[in-house]
Short mmCIF file of C-alpha atoms and ligand atoms in Angstrom, two decimals:
data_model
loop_
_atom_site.label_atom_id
_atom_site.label_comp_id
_atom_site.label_asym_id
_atom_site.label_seq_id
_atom_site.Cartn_x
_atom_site.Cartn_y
_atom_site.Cartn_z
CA UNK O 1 -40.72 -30.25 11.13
CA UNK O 2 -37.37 -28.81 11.78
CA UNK O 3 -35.09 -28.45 8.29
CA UNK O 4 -32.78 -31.24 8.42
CA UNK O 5 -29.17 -30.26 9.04
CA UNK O 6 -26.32 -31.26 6.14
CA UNK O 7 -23.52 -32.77 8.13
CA UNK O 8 -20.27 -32.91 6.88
CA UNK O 9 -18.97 -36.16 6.86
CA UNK O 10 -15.59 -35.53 8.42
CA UNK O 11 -13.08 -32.62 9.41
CA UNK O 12 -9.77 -33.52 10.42
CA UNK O 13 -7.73 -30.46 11.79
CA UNK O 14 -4.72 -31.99 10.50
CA UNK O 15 -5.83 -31.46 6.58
CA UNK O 16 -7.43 -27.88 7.46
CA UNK O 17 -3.81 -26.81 8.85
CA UNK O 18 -2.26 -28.29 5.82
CA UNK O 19 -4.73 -26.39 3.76
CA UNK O 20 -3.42 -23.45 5.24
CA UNK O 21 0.19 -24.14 5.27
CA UNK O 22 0.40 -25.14 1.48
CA UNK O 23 -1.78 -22.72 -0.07
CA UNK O 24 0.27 -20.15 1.84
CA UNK O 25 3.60 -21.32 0.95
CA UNK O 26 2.34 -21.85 -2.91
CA UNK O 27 1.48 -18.04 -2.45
CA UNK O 28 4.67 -16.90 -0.45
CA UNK O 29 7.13 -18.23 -2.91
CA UNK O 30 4.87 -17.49 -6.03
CA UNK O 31 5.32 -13.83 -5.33
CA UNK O 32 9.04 -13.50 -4.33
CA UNK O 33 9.38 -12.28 -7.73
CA UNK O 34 7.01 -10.12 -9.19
CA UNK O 35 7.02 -7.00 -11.34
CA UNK O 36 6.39 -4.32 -8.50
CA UNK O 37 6.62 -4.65 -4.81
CA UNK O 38 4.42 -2.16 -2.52
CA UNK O 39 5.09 -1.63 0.99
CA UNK O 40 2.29 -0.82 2.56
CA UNK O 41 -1.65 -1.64 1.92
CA UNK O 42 -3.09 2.12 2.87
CA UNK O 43 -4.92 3.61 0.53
CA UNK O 44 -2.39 4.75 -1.67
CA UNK O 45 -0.51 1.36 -1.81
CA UNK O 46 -3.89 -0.37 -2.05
CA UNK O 47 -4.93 1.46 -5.30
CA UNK O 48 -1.39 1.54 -7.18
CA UNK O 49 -1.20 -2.27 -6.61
CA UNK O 50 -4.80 -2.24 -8.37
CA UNK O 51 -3.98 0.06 -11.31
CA UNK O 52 -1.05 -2.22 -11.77
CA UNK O 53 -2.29 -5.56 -11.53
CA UNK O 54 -5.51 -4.17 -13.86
CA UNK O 55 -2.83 -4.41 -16.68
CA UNK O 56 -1.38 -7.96 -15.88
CA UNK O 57 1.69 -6.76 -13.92
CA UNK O 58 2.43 -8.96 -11.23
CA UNK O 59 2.11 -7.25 -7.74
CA UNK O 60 2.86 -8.03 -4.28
CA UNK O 61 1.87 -5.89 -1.36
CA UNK O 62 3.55 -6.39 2.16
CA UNK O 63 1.27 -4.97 4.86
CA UNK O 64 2.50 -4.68 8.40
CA UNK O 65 -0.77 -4.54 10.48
CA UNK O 66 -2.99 -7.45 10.76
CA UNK O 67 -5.57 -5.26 8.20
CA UNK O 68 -4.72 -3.33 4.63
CA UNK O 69 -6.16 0.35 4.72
CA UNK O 70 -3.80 2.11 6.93
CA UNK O 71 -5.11 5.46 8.55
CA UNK O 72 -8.25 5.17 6.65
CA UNK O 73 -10.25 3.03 8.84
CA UNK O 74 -10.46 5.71 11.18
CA UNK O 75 -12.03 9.18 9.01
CA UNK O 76 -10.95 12.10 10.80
CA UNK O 77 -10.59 11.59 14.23
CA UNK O 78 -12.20 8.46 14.19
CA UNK O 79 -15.49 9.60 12.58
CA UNK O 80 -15.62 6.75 10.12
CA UNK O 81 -16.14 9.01 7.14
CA UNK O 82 -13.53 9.53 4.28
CA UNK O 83 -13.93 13.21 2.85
CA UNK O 84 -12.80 13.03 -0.87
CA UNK O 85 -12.68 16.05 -3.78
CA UNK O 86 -14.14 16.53 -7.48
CA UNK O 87 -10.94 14.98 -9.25
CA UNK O 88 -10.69 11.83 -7.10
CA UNK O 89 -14.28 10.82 -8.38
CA UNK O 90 -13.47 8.57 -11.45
CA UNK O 91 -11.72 6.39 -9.17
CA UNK O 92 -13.99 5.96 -6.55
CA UNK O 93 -16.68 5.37 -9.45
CA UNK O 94 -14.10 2.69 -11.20
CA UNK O 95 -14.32 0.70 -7.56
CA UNK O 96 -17.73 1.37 -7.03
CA UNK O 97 -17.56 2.87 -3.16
CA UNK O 98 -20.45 4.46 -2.79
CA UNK O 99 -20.25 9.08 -2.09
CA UNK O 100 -22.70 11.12 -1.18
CA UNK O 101 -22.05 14.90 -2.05
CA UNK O 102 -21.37 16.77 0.89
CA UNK O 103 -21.50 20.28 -0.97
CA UNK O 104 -20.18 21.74 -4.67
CA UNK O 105 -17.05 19.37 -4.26
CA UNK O 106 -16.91 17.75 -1.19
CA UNK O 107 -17.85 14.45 -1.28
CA UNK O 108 -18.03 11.80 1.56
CA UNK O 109 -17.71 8.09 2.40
CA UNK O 110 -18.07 5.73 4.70
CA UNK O 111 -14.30 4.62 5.53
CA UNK O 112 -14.97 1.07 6.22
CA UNK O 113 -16.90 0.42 2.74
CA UNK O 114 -14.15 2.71 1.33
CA UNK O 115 -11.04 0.15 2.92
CA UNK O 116 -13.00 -2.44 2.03
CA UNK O 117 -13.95 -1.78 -1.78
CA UNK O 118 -9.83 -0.81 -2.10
CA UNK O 119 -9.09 -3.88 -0.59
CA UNK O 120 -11.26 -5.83 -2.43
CA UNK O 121 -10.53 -4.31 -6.03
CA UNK O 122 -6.87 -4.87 -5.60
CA UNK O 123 -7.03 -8.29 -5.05
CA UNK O 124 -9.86 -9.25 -7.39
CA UNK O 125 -7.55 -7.56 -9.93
CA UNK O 126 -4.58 -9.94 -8.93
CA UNK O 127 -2.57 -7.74 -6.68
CA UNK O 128 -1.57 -10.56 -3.75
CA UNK O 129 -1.43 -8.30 -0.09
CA UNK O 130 0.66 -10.11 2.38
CA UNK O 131 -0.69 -8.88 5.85
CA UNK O 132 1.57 -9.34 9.28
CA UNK O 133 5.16 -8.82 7.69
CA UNK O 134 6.96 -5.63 7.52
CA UNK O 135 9.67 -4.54 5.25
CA UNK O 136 12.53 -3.63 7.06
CA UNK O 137 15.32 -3.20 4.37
CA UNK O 138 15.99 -2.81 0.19
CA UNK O 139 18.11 -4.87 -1.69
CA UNK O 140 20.56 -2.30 -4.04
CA UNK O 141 22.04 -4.22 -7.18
CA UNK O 142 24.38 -1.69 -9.30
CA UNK O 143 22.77 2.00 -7.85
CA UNK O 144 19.30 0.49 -8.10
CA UNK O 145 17.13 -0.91 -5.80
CA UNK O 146 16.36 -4.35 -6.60
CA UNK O 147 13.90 -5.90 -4.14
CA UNK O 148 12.45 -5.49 -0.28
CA UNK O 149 13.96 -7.74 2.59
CA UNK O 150 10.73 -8.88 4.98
CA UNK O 151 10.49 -10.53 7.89
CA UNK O 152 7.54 -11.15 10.00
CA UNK O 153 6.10 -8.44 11.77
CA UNK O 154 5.71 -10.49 14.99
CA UNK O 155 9.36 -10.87 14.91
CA UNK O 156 10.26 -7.17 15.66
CA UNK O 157 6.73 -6.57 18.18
CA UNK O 158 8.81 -9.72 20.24
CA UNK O 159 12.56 -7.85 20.01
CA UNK O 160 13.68 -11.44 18.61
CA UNK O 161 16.87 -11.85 16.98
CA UNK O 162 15.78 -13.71 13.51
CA UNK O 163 17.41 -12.89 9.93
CA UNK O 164 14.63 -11.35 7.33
CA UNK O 165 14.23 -13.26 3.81
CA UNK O 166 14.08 -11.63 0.07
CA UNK O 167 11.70 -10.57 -2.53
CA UNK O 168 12.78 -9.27 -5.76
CA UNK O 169 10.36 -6.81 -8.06
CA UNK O 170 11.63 -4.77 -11.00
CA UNK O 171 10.67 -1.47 -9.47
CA UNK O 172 9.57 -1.19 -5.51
CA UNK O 173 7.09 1.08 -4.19
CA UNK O 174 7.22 3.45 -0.82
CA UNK O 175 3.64 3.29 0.38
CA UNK O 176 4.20 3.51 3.72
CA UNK O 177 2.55 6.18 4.97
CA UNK O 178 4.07 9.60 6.76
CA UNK O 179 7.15 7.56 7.75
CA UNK O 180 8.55 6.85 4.26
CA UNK O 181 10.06 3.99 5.92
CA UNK O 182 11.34 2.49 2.21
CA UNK O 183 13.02 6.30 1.54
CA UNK O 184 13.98 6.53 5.00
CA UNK O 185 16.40 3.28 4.77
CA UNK O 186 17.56 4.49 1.88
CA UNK O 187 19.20 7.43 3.03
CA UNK O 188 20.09 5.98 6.32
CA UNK O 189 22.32 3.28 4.43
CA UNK O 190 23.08 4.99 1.32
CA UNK O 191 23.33 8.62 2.37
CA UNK O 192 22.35 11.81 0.79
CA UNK O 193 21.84 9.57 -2.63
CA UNK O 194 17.67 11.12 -3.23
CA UNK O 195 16.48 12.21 -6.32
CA UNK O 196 15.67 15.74 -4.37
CA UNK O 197 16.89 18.81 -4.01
CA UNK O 198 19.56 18.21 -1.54
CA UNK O 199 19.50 14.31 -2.21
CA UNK O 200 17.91 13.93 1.76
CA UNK O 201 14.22 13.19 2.63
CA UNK O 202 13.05 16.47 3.07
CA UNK O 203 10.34 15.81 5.92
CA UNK O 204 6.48 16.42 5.80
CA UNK O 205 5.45 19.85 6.72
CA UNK O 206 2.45 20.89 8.16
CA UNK O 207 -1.22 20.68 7.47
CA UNK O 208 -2.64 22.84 4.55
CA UNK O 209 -4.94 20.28 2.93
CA UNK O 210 -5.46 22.33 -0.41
CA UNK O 211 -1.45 22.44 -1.41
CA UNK O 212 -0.83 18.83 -0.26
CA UNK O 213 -3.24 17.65 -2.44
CA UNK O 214 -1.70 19.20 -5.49
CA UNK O 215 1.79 18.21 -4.12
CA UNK O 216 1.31 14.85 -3.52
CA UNK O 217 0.78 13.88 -6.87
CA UNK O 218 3.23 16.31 -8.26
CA UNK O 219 5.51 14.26 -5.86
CA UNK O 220 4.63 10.90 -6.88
CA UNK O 221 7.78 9.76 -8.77
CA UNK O 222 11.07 8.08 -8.46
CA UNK O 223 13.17 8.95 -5.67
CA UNK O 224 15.97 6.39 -6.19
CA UNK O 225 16.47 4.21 -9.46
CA UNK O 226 13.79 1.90 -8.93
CA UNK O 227 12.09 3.02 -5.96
CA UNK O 228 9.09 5.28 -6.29
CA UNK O 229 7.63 7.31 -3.43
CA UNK O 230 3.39 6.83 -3.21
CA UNK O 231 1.02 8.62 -0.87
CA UNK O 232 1.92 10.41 2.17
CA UNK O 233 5.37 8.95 1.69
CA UNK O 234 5.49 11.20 -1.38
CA UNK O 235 4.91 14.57 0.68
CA UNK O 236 7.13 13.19 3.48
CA UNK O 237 10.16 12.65 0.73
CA UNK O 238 9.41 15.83 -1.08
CA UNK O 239 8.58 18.17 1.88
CA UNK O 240 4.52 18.71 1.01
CA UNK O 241 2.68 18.86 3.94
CA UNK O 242 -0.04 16.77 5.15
CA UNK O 243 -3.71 17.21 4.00
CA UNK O 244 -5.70 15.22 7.24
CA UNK O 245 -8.36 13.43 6.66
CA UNK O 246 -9.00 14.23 3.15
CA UNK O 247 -8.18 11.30 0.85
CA UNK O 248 -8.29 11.98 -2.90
CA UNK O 249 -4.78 12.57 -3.12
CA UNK O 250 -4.10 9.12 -1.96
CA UNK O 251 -6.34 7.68 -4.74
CA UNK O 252 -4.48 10.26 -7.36
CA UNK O 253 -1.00 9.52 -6.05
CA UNK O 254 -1.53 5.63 -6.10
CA UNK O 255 -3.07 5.79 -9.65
CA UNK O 256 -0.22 7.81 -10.59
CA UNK O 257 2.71 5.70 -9.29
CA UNK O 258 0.82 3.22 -11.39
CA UNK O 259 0.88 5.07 -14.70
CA UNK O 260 4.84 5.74 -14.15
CA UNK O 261 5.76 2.45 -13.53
CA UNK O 262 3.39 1.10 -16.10
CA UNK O 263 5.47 3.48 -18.51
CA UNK O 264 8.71 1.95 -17.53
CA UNK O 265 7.90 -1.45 -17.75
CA UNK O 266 7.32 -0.66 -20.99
O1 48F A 301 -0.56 5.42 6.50
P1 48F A 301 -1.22 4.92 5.28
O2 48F A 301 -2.70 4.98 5.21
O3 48F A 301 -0.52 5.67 4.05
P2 48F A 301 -1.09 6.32 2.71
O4 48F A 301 -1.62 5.28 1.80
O5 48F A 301 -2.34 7.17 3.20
C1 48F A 301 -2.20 8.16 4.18
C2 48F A 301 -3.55 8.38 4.83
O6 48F A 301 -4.06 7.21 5.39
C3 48F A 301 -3.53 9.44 5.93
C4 48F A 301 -3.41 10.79 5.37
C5 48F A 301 -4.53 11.25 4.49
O7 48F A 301 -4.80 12.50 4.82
O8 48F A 301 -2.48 11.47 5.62
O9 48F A 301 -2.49 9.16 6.84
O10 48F A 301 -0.05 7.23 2.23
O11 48F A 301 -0.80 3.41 5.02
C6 48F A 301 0.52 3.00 5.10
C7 48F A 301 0.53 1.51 5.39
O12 48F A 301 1.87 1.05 5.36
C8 48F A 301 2.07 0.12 6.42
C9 48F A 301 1.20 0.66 7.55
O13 48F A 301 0.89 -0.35 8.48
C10 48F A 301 -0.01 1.16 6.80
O14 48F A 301 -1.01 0.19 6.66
N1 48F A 301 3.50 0.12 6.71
C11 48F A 301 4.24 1.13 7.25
N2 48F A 301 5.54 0.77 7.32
C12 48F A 301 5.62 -0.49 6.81
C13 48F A 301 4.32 -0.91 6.42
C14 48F A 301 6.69 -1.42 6.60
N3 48F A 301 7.95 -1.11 6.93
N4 48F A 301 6.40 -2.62 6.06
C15 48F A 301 5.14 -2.95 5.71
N5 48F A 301 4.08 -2.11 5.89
#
């Protein structure tokens, strides 16, 4: 005899959109103030927004892309493994994404368990990721940046003419990846106002894996009152170069974004 089947009495589409609409709104406004504001959900972005929200700050991450992890999914030339070294192993044991040792050093993993684990660590520890909408300018209160201006991502994909809306965080976060698109607006609508050498984004140079690594943390810091650089954004801002697909640094540069901020929150 064939196991009987549990119906559901009814399903109306009507209260599953309203489901959706509510809980999302409840969410949306919720988190249009919040401690820190990331932009970006990559790897770097991902695990700052953990570290943060670990020690009951309240974070909000706006992702662009329909799916958090950034240039992870994708290993090294899309050979789904993440290469990772020695000093990034606390972290990945701390999320529990699974390594296997490669050689004295080298460790690998695979990069969809890796984005996933991230993913799934941030939000369990109360960072809220908002996929599908882009950042696409700062709000600057008194020589400080104050907040992120969003608007759907679908609005600039479709060239459509529609005014962003506002988020405000007590420090911001550039985890955007090799663009530094955060920095990058920065200097485009503030000028040469950087907390580097010449007070411009300096640009990412090219790949030497073993000196971005060390760089990238070393560059992890504030680049305008309030705004802190995370990730590749870090190198791109402080002229490190880029590493490829080795992604320790990410891990170390998210964690330590974290600890700063953490420090000036007080
Ligand atoms: O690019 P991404 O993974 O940056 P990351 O965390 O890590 C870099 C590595 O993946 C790799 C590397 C390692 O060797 O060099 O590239 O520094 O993630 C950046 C995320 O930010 C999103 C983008 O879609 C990606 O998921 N993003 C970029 N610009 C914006 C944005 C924006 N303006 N608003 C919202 N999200």
């Amino acid at each position: 005899m064939p196991e009987e089947i549990k119906r559901v009495e009814k399903l109306d589409e009507v209260v599953i959109s309203k489901a959706i609409i509510e809980g999302f709104m409840k969410d949306f406004l919720n988190y249009l103030e919040v401690d820190v504001a990331i932009a970006g959900a990559g790897p770097a972005g991902m695990i700052a927004g953990y570290f943060l929200a670990k020690e009951g700050k309240k974070v909000v991450i706006f992702e662009r892309k329909l799916s958090a992890g950034g240039g992870m999914w994708g290993g090294g030339m899309m050979y789904n493994k993440c290469v990772f070294q020695e000093t990034s192993k606390p972290i990945l044991d701390e999320i529990g994404i699974r390594i296997s040792k490669y050689q004295e050093g080298y460790y690998t993993t695979d990069s969809l368990e890796t984005v996933s684990c991230l993913c799934s660590s941030a939000i369990k520890a109360g960072a809220k990721i908002f996929n599908l909408i882009s950042v696409e300018d700062v709000m600057i209160r008194e020589n400080r940046v104050s907040g992120l201006v969003l608007n759907w991502s679908a609005v600039s994909l479709a060239n459509l003419h529609v005014d962003p809306i506002s988020a405000r965080a007590k420090y911001v976060v550039d985890a955007t990846g090799h663009d530094a698109e955060i920095v990058r607006i920065i200097t485009r609508k503030i000028g040469k106002k950087l907390l580097t050498s010449t007070g411009e984004l300096l640009g990412e140079k090219p790949m030497w894996a073993e000196v971005a690594e060390n760089t990238i943390v070393e560059n992890t810091k504030e680049v305008y009152p309030g705004l802190y650089a995370a990730g590749m954004a870090a190198n791109a801002v402080y002229g490190g170069p880029r590493m490829g697909p080795i992604f320790g640094g990410m891990l170390l540069s998210g964690q330590r974004v974290a600890r700063l901020i953490l420090d000036a929150l007080g």
